[in-house]
Amino acid sequence: DGGITQSPKYLFRKEGQNVTLSCEQNLNHDAMYWYRQDPGQGLRLIYYSQIVNDFQKGDIAEGYSVSREKKESFPLTVTSAQKNPTAFYLCASTHRGEFYNEQFFGPGTRLTVL
Amino acid sequence: DQQVKQNSPSLSVQEGRISILNCDYTNSMFDYFLWYKKYPAEGPTFLISISSIKDKNEDGRFTVFLNKSAKHLSLHIVPSQPGDSAVYFCAASYTGKLIFGQGTTLQVKP
């Protein structure tokens, strides 16, 4: 039963604390992505990785960090430097290559910073 | 600089009628376009896509039209059903990344 899992579904943290969001996929996809969704806005790209041990900043990378040590996993750390961390975070994955455009999304994590 | 725009935040249609969702883009280098459907507190699910070399793609009740000269694409849902009520995002692909529009909330009334 292949897919993308994100945990936890809801996460609460105090201001000033770092927090790591999990994303795991068993689809054998090469590329993985992190997006953030805010009310009334589309999905904005935070970071992406097209191969293991390599990743690139997206449009809103400030205050976030990632790692890609395994093909299946792409955790996102929301640091205390992120000014407005409360949001809905979505992880996605796809095969790498020009013929693969469709990204598959996980169920998302709602992060609330108190 | 919003490269992909969905100018209508919301749309309401009657069950059985046609729903038309619109999307405009600015970057002529986009080579693939996709529509996603999203329910609250869930991840988006892929709906339908179109390559930039085509002008129409159909899948059941869903049809996507691409007008490259106008840099415009649209999603037609016929007939609309209450279960179609969701947020619809258009996205454009370039160099392995997807650029998303702001989304349009579709409400289909019974």
GROMACS .gro file of C-alpha atoms in nm:
model
  224
    1ASP     CA    1   0.000   0.000   0.000
    2GLY     CA    2   0.218   0.280  -0.131
    3GLY     CA    3   0.189   0.641  -0.034
    4ILE     CA    4   0.323   0.939   0.153
    5THR     CA    5   0.286   0.972   0.526
    6GLN     CA    6   0.325   1.284   0.732
    7SER     CA    7   0.326   1.286   1.107
    8PRO     CA    8   0.185   1.413   1.324
    9LYS     CA    9  -0.143   1.544   1.183
   10TYR     CA   10  -0.152   1.829   1.436
   11LEU     CA   11   0.146   1.980   1.614
   12PHE     CA   12   0.165   2.248   1.879
   13ARG     CA   13   0.484   2.419   1.983
   14LYS     CA   14   0.584   2.713   2.195
   15GLU     CA   15   0.735   3.015   2.028
   16GLY     CA   16   1.115   2.993   2.006
   17GLN     CA   17   1.128   2.615   1.982
   18ASN     CA   18   1.249   2.425   1.679
   19VAL     CA   19   1.018   2.154   1.551
   20THR     CA   20   1.071   1.877   1.294
   21LEU     CA   21   0.796   1.754   1.064
   22SER     CA   22   0.822   1.403   0.930
   23CYS     CA   23   0.764   1.295   0.569
   24GLU     CA   24   0.809   0.938   0.449
   25GLN     CA   25   0.726   0.783   0.111
   26ASN     CA   26   0.738   0.424  -0.014
   27LEU     CA   27   0.666   0.506  -0.377
   28ASN     CA   28   1.033   0.483  -0.477
   29HIS     CA   29   1.017   0.845  -0.586
   30ASP     CA   30   1.340   1.032  -0.641
   31ALA     CA   31   1.218   1.384  -0.577
   32MET     CA   32   1.053   1.519  -0.264
   33TYR     CA   33   0.910   1.860  -0.183
   34TRP     CA   34   0.788   2.067   0.111
   35TYR     CA   35   0.513   2.324   0.069
   36ARG     CA   36   0.336   2.558   0.301
   37GLN     CA   37  -0.028   2.660   0.266
   38ASP     CA   38  -0.175   2.970   0.428
   39PRO     CA   39  -0.539   3.082   0.407
   40GLY     CA   40  -0.620   3.242   0.072
   41GLN     CA   41  -0.283   3.151  -0.072
   42GLY     CA   42  -0.163   2.875  -0.291
   43LEU     CA   43   0.101   2.622  -0.203
   44ARG     CA   44   0.441   2.784  -0.167
   45LEU     CA   45   0.757   2.582  -0.212
   46ILE     CA   46   0.991   2.574   0.087
   47TYR     CA   47   1.257   2.319  -0.011
   48TYR     CA   48   1.293   2.039  -0.259
   49SER     CA   49   1.527   1.748  -0.318
   50GLN     CA   50   1.571   1.563  -0.643
   51ILE     CA   51   1.823   1.307  -0.521
   52VAL     CA   52   1.957   1.178  -0.192
   53ASN     CA   53   2.202   1.406  -0.012
   54ASP     CA   54   2.106   1.703  -0.228
   55PHE     CA   55   1.839   1.970  -0.184
   56GLN     CA   56   1.758   2.321  -0.303
   57LYS     CA   57   1.581   2.619  -0.155
   58GLY     CA   58   1.236   2.701  -0.279
   59ASP     CA   59   1.065   3.038  -0.273
   60ILE     CA   60   1.030   3.071   0.106
   61ALA     CA   61   1.321   2.877   0.258
   62GLU     CA   62   1.415   3.130   0.526
   63GLY     CA   63   1.368   2.988   0.875
   64TYR     CA   64   1.349   2.628   0.755
   65SER     CA   65   1.601   2.347   0.712
   66VAL     CA   66   1.585   2.000   0.557
   67SER     CA   67   1.791   1.686   0.515
   68ARG     CA   68   1.775   1.400   0.264
   69GLU     CA   69   1.983   1.117   0.400
   70LYS     CA   70   1.751   0.848   0.269
   71LYS     CA   71   1.545   0.826  -0.048
   72GLU     CA   72   1.230   0.757   0.153
   73SER     CA   73   1.258   1.041   0.402
   74PHE     CA   74   1.265   1.421   0.379
   75PRO     CA   75   1.217   1.581   0.725
   76LEU     CA   76   1.155   1.954   0.756
   77THR     CA   77   1.271   2.153   1.058
   78VAL     CA   78   1.090   2.475   1.136
   79THR     CA   79   1.338   2.685   1.329
   80SER     CA   80   1.282   2.970   1.571
   81ALA     CA   81   1.400   3.203   1.294
   82GLN     CA   82   1.080   3.146   1.097
   83LYS     CA   83   0.869   3.457   1.164
   84ASN     CA   84   0.524   3.307   1.101
   85PRO     CA   85   0.549   2.931   1.142
   86THR     CA   86   0.180   2.860   1.204
   87ALA     CA   87   0.056   2.702   0.880
   88PHE     CA   88  -0.047   2.380   0.706
   89TYR     CA   89   0.260   2.196   0.578
   90LEU     CA   90   0.245   1.956   0.286
   91CYS     CA   91   0.502   1.709   0.164
   92ALA     CA   92   0.500   1.574  -0.191
   93SER     CA   93   0.703   1.338  -0.405
   94THR     CA   94   0.745   1.237  -0.767
   95HIS     CA   95   0.976   1.052  -1.001
   96ARG     CA   96   1.260   1.255  -1.140
   97GLY     CA   97   1.264   1.335  -1.509
   98GLU     CA   98   1.090   1.542  -1.772
   99PHE     CA   99   0.805   1.293  -1.817
  100TYR     CA  100   0.704   1.302  -1.453
  101ASN     CA  101   0.516   1.613  -1.359
  102GLU     CA  102   0.246   1.491  -1.125
  103GLN     CA  103   0.337   1.526  -0.761
  104PHE     CA  104   0.174   1.306  -0.499
  105PHE     CA  105   0.092   1.471  -0.170
  106GLY     CA  106   0.080   1.354   0.187
  107PRO     CA  107  -0.211   1.436   0.420
  108GLY     CA  108  -0.035   1.738   0.570
  109THR     CA  109   0.065   1.858   0.917
  110ARG     CA  110  -0.105   2.153   1.084
  111LEU     CA  111   0.154   2.335   1.292
  112THR     CA  112   0.040   2.585   1.550
  113VAL     CA  113   0.295   2.792   1.738
  114LEU     CA  114   0.163   2.934   2.062
  115ASP     CA  115   0.550   3.809  -0.866
  116GLN     CA  116   0.264   3.562  -0.905
  117GLN     CA  117   0.345   3.348  -1.208
  118VAL     CA  118   0.024   3.146  -1.182
  119LYS     CA  119  -0.298   3.324  -1.094
  120GLN     CA  120  -0.648   3.212  -1.015
  121ASN     CA  121  -0.839   3.536  -1.003
  122SER     CA  122  -1.167   3.396  -0.873
  123PRO     CA  123  -1.139   3.299  -0.505
  124SER     CA  124  -1.475   3.124  -0.513
  125LEU     CA  125  -1.739   2.986  -0.747
  126SER     CA  126  -2.087   2.859  -0.675
  127VAL     CA  127  -2.288   2.647  -0.922
  128GLN     CA  128  -2.600   2.439  -0.919
  129GLU     CA  129  -2.578   2.062  -0.926
  130GLY     CA  130  -2.590   1.931  -1.283
  131ARG     CA  131  -2.461   2.253  -1.437
  132ILE     CA  132  -2.114   2.325  -1.570
  133SER     CA  133  -1.834   2.453  -1.347
  134ILE     CA  134  -1.559   2.651  -1.516
  135LEU     CA  135  -1.245   2.730  -1.321
  136ASN     CA  136  -0.988   2.960  -1.472
  137CYS     CA  137  -0.615   3.003  -1.440
  138ASP     CA  138  -0.370   3.249  -1.600
  139TYR     CA  139   0.007   3.227  -1.616
  140THR     CA  140   0.288   3.455  -1.718
  141ASN     CA  141   0.588   3.232  -1.787
  142SER     CA  142   0.593   3.097  -2.143
  143MET     CA  143   0.852   2.836  -2.038
  144PHE     CA  144   0.593   2.631  -1.846
  145ASP     CA  145   0.563   2.300  -2.026
  146TYR     CA  146   0.299   2.113  -1.831
  147PHE     CA  147  -0.012   2.217  -1.643
  148LEU     CA  148  -0.204   2.034  -1.373
  149TRP     CA  149  -0.521   2.069  -1.171
  150TYR     CA  150  -0.544   1.948  -0.812
  151LYS     CA  151  -0.845   1.915  -0.587
  152LYS     CA  152  -0.814   1.972  -0.214
  153TYR     CA  153  -1.043   1.916   0.081
  154PRO     CA  154  -0.984   2.098   0.412
  155ALA     CA  155  -0.706   1.954   0.629
  156GLU     CA  156  -0.604   1.708   0.355
  157GLY     CA  157  -0.334   1.697   0.092
  158PRO     CA  158  -0.421   1.790  -0.268
  159THR     CA  159  -0.509   1.507  -0.503
  160PHE     CA  160  -0.422   1.512  -0.871
  161LEU     CA  161  -0.717   1.562  -1.103
  162ILE     CA  162  -0.610   1.614  -1.461
  163SER     CA  163  -0.317   1.755  -1.657
  164ILE     CA  164  -0.223   1.883  -2.000
  165SER     CA  165   0.101   1.915  -2.188
  166SER     CA  166   0.186   2.248  -2.348
  167ILE     CA  167   0.178   2.083  -2.692
  168LYS     CA  168  -0.194   2.009  -2.656
  169ASP     CA  169  -0.496   2.233  -2.625
  170LYS     CA  170  -0.744   1.994  -2.467
  171ASN     CA  171  -0.747   1.691  -2.242
  172GLU     CA  172  -1.056   1.510  -2.126
  173ASP     CA  173  -1.111   1.260  -1.846
  174GLY     CA  174  -1.470   1.171  -1.771
  175ARG     CA  175  -1.652   1.476  -1.638
  176PHE     CA  176  -1.332   1.681  -1.633
  177THR     CA  177  -1.184   1.865  -1.930
  178VAL     CA  178  -0.887   2.098  -1.927
  179PHE     CA  179  -0.838   2.354  -2.204
  180LEU     CA  180  -0.511   2.533  -2.274
  181ASN     CA  181  -0.483   2.855  -2.472
  182LYS     CA  182  -0.110   2.919  -2.504
  183SER     CA  183  -0.141   3.246  -2.690
  184ALA     CA  184  -0.352   3.385  -2.408
  185LYS     CA  185  -0.152   3.201  -2.140
  186HIS     CA  186  -0.478   3.075  -2.001
  187LEU     CA  187  -0.611   2.738  -1.895
  188SER     CA  188  -0.947   2.632  -1.768
  189LEU     CA  189  -1.104   2.332  -1.603
  190HIS     CA  190  -1.456   2.233  -1.700
  191ILE     CA  191  -1.660   2.000  -1.482
  192VAL     CA  192  -1.976   1.867  -1.643
  193PRO     CA  193  -2.210   1.784  -1.482
  194SER     CA  194  -2.114   1.928  -1.146
  195GLN     CA  195  -2.189   1.721  -0.839
  196PRO     CA  196  -2.204   1.817  -0.469
  197GLY     CA  197  -1.899   1.595  -0.408
  198ASP     CA  198  -1.700   1.824  -0.636
  199SER     CA  199  -1.716   2.095  -0.369
  200ALA     CA  200  -1.353   2.160  -0.277
  201VAL     CA  201  -1.064   2.396  -0.341
  202TYR     CA  202  -0.912   2.361  -0.687
  203PHE     CA  203  -0.553   2.457  -0.755
  204CYS     CA  204  -0.397   2.494  -1.095
  205ALA     CA  205  -0.024   2.438  -1.119
  206ALA     CA  206   0.240   2.487  -1.386
  207SER     CA  207   0.554   2.281  -1.422
  208TYR     CA  208   0.901   2.404  -1.504
  209THR     CA  209   1.243   2.253  -1.430
  210GLY     CA  210   1.100   1.992  -1.197
  211LYS     CA  211   0.905   2.235  -0.983
  212LEU     CA  212   0.536   2.311  -0.965
  213ILE     CA  213   0.412   2.668  -0.928
  214PHE     CA  214   0.064   2.683  -0.780
  215GLY     CA  215  -0.215   2.934  -0.812
  216GLN     CA  216  -0.399   3.065  -0.506
  217GLY     CA  217  -0.688   2.825  -0.547
  218THR     CA  218  -1.060   2.858  -0.622
  219THR     CA  219  -1.320   2.728  -0.379
  220LEU     CA  220  -1.597   2.555  -0.570
  221GLN     CA  221  -1.934   2.502  -0.407
  222VAL     CA  222  -2.185   2.283  -0.587
  223LYS     CA  223  -2.534   2.330  -0.449
  224PRO     CA  224  -2.785   2.042  -0.456
   0.00000   0.00000   0.00000
